[in-house]
CSV table of C-alpha atoms in Angstrom, one decimal:
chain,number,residue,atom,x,y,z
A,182,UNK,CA,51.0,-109.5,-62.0
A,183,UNK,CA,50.0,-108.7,-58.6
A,184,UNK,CA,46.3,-109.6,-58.1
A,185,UNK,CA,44.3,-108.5,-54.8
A,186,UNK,CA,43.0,-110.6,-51.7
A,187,UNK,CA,39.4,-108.1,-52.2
A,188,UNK,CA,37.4,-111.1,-52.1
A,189,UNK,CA,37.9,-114.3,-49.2
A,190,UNK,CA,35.2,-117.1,-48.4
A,191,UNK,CA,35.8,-119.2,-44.8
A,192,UNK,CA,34.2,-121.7,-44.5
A,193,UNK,CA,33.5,-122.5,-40.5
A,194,UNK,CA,31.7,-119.3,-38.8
A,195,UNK,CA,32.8,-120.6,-35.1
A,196,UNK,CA,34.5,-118.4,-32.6
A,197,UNK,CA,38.2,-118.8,-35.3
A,198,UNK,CA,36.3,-117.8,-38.5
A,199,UNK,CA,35.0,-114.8,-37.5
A,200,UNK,CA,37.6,-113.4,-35.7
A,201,UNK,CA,39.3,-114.0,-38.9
A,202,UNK,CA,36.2,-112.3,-40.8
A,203,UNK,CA,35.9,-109.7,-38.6
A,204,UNK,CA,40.1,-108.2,-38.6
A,205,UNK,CA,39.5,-108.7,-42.7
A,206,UNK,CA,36.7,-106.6,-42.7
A,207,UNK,CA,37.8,-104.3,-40.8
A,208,UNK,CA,40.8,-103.9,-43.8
A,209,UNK,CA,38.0,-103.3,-46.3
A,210,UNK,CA,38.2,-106.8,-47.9
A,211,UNK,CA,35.0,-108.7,-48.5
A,212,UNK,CA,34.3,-111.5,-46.6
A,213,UNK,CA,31.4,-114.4,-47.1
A,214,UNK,CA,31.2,-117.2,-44.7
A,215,UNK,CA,30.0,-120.7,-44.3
A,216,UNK,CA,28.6,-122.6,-42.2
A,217,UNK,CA,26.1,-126.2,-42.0
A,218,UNK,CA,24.7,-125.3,-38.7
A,219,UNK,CA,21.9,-124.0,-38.4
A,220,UNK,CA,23.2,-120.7,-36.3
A,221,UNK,CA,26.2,-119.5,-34.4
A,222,UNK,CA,28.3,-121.0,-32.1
A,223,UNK,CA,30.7,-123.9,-33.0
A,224,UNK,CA,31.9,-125.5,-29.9
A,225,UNK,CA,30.5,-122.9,-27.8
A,226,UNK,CA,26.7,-124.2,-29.0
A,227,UNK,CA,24.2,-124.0,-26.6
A,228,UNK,CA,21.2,-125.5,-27.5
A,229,UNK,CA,17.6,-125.1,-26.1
A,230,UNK,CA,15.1,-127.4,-25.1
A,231,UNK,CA,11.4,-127.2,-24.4
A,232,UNK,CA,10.2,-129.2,-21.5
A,233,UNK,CA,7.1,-129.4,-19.2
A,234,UNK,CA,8.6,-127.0,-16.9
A,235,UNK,CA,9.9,-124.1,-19.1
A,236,UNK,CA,12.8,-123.8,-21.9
A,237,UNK,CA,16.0,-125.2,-20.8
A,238,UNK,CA,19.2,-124.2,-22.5
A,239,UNK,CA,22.1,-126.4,-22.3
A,240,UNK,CA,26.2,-125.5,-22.9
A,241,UNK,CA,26.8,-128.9,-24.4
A,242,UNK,CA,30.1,-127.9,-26.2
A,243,UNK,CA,33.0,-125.7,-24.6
A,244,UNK,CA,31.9,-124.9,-20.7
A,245,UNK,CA,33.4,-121.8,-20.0
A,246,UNK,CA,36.6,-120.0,-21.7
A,247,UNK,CA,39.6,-118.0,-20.1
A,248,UNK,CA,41.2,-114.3,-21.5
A,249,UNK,CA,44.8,-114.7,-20.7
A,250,UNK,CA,46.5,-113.1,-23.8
A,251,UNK,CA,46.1,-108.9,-24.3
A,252,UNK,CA,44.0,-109.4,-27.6
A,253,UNK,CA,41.5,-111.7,-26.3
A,254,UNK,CA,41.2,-110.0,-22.7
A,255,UNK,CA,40.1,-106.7,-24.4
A,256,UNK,CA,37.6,-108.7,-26.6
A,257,UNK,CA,36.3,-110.6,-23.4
A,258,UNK,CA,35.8,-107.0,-21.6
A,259,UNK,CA,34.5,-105.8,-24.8
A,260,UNK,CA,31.5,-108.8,-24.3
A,261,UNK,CA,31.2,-108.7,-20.6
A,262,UNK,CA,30.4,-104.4,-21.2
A,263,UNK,CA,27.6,-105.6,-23.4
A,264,UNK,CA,26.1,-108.1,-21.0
A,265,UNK,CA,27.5,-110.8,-23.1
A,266,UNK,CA,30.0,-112.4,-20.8
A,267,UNK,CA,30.5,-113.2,-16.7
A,268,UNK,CA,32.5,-114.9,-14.5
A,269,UNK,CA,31.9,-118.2,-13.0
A,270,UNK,CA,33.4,-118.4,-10.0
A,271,UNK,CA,32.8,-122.8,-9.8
A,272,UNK,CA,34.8,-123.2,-12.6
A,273,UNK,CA,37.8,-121.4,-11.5
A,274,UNK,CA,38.9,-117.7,-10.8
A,275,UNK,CA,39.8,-117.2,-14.6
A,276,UNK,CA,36.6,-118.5,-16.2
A,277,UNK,CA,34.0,-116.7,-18.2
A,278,UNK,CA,30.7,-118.2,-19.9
A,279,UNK,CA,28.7,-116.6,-22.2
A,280,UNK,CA,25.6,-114.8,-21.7
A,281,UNK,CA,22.7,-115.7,-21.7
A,282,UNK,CA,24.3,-119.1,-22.8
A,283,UNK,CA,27.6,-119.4,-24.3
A,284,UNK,CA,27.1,-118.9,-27.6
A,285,UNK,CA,26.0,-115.3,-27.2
A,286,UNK,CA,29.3,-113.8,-27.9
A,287,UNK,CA,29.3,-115.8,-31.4
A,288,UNK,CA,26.7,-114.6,-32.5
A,289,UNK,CA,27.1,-110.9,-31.3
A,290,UNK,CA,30.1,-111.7,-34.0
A,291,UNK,CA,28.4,-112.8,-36.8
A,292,UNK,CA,25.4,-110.4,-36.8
A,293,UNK,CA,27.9,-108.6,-38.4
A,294,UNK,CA,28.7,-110.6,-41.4
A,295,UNK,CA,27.2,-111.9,-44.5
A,296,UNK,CA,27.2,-116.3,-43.4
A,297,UNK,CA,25.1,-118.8,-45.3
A,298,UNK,CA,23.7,-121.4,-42.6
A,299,UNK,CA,23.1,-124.6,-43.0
A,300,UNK,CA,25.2,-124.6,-45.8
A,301,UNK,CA,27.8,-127.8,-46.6
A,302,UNK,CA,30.7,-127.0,-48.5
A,303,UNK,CA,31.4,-129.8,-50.8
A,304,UNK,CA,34.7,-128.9,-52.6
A,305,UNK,CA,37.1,-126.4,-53.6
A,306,UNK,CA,37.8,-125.5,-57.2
A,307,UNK,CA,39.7,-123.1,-58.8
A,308,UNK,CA,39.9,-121.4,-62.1
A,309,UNK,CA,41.2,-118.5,-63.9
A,310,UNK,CA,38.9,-116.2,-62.1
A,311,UNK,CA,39.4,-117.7,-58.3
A,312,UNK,CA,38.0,-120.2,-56.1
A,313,UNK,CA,34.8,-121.2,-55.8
A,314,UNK,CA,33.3,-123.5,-53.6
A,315,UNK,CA,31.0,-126.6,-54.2
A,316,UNK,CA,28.1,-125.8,-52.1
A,317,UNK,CA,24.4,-128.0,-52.6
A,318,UNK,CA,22.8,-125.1,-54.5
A,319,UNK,CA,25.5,-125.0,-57.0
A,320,UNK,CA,29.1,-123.1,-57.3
A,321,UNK,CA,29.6,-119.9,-54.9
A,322,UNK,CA,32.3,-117.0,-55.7
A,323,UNK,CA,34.5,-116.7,-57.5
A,324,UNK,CA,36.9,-115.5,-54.1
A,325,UNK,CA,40.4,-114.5,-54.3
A,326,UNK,CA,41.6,-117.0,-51.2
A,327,UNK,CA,39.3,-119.4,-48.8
A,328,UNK,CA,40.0,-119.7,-45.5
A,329,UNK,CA,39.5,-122.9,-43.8
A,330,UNK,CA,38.4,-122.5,-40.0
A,331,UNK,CA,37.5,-126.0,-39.9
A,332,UNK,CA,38.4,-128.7,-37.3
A,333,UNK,CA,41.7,-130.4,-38.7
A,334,UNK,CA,40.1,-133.5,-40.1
A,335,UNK,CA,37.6,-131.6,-42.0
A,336,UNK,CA,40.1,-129.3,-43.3
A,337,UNK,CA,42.4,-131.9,-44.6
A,338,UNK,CA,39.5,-133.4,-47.1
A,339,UNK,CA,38.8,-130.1,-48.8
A,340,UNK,CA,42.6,-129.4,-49.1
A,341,UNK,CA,43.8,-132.6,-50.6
A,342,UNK,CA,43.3,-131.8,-53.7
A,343,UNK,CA,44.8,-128.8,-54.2
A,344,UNK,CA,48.0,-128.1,-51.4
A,345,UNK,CA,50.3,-131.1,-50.0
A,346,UNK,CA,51.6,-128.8,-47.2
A,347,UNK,CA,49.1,-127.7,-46.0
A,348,UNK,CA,47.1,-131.0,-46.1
A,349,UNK,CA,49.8,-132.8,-44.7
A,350,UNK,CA,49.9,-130.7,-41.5
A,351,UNK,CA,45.8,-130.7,-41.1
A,352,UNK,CA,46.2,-134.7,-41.4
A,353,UNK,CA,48.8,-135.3,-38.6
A,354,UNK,CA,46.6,-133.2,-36.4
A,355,UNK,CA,43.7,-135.4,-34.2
A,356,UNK,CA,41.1,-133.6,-32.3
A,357,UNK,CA,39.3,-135.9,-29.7
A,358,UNK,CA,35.3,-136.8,-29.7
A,359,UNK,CA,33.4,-136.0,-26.6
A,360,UNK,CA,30.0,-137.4,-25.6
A,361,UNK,CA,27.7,-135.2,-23.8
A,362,UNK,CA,24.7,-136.1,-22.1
A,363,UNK,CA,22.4,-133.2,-21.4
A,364,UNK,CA,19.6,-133.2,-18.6
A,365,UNK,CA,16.7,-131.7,-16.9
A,366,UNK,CA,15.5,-132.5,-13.4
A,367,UNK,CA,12.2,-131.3,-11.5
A,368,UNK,CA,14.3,-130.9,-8.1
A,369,UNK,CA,17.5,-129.8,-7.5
A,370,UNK,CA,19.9,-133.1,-7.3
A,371,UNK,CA,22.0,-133.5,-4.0
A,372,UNK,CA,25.4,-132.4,-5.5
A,373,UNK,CA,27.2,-129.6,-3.5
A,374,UNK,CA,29.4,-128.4,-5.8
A,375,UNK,CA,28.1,-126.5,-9.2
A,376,UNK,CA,31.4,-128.6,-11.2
A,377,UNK,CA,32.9,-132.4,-11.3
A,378,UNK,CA,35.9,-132.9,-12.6
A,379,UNK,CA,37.0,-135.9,-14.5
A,380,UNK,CA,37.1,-139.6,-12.8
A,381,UNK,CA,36.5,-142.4,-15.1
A,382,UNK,CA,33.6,-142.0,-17.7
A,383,UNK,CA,32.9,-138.7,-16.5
A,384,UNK,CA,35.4,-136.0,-18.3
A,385,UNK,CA,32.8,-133.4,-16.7
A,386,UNK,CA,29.7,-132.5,-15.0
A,387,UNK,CA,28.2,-129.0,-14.7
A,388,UNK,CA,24.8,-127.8,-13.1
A,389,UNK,CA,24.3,-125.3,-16.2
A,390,UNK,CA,21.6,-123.9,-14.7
A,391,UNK,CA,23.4,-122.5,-11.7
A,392,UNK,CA,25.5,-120.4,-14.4
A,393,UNK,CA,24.9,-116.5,-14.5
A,394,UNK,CA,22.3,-115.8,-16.2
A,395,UNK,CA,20.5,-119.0,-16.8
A,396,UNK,CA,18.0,-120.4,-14.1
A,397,UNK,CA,15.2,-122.6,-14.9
A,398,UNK,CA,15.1,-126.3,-13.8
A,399,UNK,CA,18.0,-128.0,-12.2
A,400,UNK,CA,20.0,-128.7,-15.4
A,401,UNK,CA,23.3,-130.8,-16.3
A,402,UNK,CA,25.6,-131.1,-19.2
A,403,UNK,CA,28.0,-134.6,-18.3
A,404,UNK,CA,30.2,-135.1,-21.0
A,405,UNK,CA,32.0,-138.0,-21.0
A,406,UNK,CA,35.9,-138.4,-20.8
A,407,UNK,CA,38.3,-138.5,-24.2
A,408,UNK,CA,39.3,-142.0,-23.9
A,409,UNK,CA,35.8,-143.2,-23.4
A,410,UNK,CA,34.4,-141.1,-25.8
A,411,UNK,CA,36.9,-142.6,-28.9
A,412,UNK,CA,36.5,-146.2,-27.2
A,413,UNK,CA,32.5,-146.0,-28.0
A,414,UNK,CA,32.3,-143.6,-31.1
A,415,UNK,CA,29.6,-145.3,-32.5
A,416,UNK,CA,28.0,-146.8,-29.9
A,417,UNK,CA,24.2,-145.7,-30.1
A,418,UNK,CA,23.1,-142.6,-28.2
A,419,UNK,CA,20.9,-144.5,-25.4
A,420,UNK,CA,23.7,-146.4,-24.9
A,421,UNK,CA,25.8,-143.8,-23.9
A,422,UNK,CA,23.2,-142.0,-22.1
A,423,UNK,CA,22.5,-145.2,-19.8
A,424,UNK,CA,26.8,-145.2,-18.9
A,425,UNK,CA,27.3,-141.7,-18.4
A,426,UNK,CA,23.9,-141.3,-16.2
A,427,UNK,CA,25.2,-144.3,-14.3
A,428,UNK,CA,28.7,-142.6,-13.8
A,429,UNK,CA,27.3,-139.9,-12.7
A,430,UNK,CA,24.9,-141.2,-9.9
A,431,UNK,CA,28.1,-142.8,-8.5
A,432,UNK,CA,29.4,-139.6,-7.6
A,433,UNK,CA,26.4,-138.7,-6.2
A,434,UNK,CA,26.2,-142.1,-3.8
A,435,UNK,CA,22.1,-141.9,-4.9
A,436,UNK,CA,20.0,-143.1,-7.8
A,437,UNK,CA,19.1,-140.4,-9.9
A,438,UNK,CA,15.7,-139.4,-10.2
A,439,UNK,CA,14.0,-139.6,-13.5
A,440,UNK,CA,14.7,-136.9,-15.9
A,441,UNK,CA,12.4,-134.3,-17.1
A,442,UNK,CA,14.1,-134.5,-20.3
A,443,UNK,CA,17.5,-136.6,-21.3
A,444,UNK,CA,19.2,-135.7,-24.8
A,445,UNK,CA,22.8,-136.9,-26.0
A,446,UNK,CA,24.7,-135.1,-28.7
A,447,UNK,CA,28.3,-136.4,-30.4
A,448,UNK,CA,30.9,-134.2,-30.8
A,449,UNK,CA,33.2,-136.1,-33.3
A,450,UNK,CA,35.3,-133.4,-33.2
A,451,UNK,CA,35.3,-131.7,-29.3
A,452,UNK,CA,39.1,-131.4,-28.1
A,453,UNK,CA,42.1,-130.3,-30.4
A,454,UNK,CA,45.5,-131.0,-29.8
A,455,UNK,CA,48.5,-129.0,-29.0
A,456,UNK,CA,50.0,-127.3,-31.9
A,457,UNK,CA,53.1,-125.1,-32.4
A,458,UNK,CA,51.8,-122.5,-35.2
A,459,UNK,CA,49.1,-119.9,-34.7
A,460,UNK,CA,47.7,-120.6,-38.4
A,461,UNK,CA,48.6,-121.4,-41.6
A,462,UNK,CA,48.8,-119.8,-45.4
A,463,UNK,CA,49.6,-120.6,-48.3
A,464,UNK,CA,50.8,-117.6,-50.9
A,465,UNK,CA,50.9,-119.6,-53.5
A,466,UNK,CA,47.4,-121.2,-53.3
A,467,UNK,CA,45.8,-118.7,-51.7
A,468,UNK,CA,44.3,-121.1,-49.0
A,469,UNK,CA,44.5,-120.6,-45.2
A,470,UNK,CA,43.9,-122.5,-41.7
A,471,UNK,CA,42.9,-121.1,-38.4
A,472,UNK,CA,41.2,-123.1,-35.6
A,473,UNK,CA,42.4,-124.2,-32.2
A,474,UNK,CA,43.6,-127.4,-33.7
A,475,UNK,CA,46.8,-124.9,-34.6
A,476,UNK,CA,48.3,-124.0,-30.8
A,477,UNK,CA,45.8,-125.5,-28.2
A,478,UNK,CA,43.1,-126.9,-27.0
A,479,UNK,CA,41.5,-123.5,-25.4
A,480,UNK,CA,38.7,-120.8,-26.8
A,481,UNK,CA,41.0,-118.2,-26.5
A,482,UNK,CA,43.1,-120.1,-29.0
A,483,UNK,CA,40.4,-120.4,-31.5
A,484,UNK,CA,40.5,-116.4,-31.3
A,485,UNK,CA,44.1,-115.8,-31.6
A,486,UNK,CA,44.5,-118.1,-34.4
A,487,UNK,CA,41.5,-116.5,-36.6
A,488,UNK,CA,43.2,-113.0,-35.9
A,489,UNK,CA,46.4,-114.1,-36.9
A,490,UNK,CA,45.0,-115.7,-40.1
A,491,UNK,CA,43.5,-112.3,-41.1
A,492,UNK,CA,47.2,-110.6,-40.4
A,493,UNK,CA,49.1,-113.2,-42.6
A,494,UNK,CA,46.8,-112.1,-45.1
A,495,UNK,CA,46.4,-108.7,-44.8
A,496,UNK,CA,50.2,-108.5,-45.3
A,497,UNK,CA,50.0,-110.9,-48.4
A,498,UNK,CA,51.7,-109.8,-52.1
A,499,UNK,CA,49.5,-111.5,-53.8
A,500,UNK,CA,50.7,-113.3,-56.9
């Protein structure tokens, strides 16, 4: 019997999931998302900080994003014709940032979508009326597929138990860890150039505050490189603070003065690899993959793969 695809959870309301969301939508299908942060953004996060000298918002995930394919560059124009999206010149002649921080155009997204915040999803079960998902308040659905827009490690656990394929491809995937180190200065720090690119510890330095549309206090987000972010994964946060503070006042060739405020975030899971499929589904199982993890490490990847998600489903038989 051929049974619908009316009802879909994702879990993972980054940039992937709701491009997914939204193209399902869109085809009349309902569409309940998932999320344990606390709002939108994924790896385009920016997270704000009150110090003695104002509110200072820092991009401490993805720095700015490019629009090279025809889908994404009409979604980009889309956000920069509502003020959500600029050019920044420092980072190249293709990059964009979000405005007024990066994670702006995420949540422009997911205003229009149901998503439960701060909400971990356990485990996936399924019985004769669906899937439903394992969430701390209980059991949500039942949904007629899930879509997992998840970082490849993640998605791997919650598909174990219920698709070998698809589990096995999630598991031979490895997405890097990135520290980042973010910072607020009452002067502006002797550094010409708004960008440093990678040399040693340093993967990356940025004066976030010189991007359009922020302002404020001299502000930096350093984030530390690949390799030396997987050699000291669980070294403690002050730790990793101290190195990439000192790396970085050896590419200015002066101490750094003291900060007005110094926090350090881990991303376990910061930069994907580089895949050869756009996303994944399973007919059978009704279960699905999008994320950059699937075709490379950009933004713009993140998009294409939620929006080809949505098509594979869209033009499902169902069982």
């Amino acid at each position: 019997m051929i049974q619908s695809l009316d009802r879909i959870a994702i879990i993972g309301a980054g940039l992937s999931g709701l491009a997914c969301a939204r193209s399902l939508h869109r085809e009349g299908r309902k569409v309940q998302l998932f999320d344990k942060a606390r709002g939108p953004g994924g790896r385009m996060s920016t997270r704000r900080v009150e110090t003695p000298l104002g509110t200072v918002g820092f991009d401490h995930g993805a720095q700015y994003f490019t629009a090279r394919g025809e889908s994404f560059r009409a979604e980009v124009a889309r956000w920069a014709a509502e003020g959500l999206a600029a050019t920044w010149p420092a980072a190249g002649p293709e990059a964009w940032v979000g405005l007024p921080g990066m994670n702006a155009p995420v949540k422009a997204l997911a205003e229009g979508h149901s998503v439960a915040w701060n909400t971990v999803v356990e485990a996936l079960t399924r019985d004769a009326e669906g899937w439903r998902l394992k969430i701390p308040e209980g059991l949500s659905g039942p949904f007629d597929a899930v879509v997992l827009a998840l970082p490849a490690e993640q998605a791997a656990a919650l598909l174990a138990p219920h698709d070998e394929a698809l589990t096995a491809r999630a598991a031979a995937s490895r997405t890097a860890p990135c520290w980042t180190v973010m910072a607020a200065f009452a002067e502006r720090l002797p550094v010409a150039s708004d960008t440093l690119e990678e040399d040693g510890i340093l993967g990356w330095a940025a004066r976030n505050s010189a991007k359009p549309g922020r302002g404020g206090p001299e502000a930096w987000v350093l984030q530390a490189s690949p390799d030396w972010s997987r050699e000291h994964l669980e070294d403690p946060a002050d730790t990793v603070g101290d190195a990439l503070f000192a790396a970085f006042a050896a590419r200015l060739s002066a101490p750094l003065p003291e900060p007005v405020i110094r926090q350090v975030h881990r991303w376990r899971y910061a930069r994907s690899a580089t895949g050869s499929e756009q996303a994944l589904w399973s007919e059978t199982a009704r279960l699905g993959c999008c994320g950059d993890w699937l075709s490379g490490p950009r933004v713009e990847c993140a998009w294409d793969s939620g929006e080809a998600l949505a098509r594979l489903i869209i033009d499902a038989r169902g069982e």
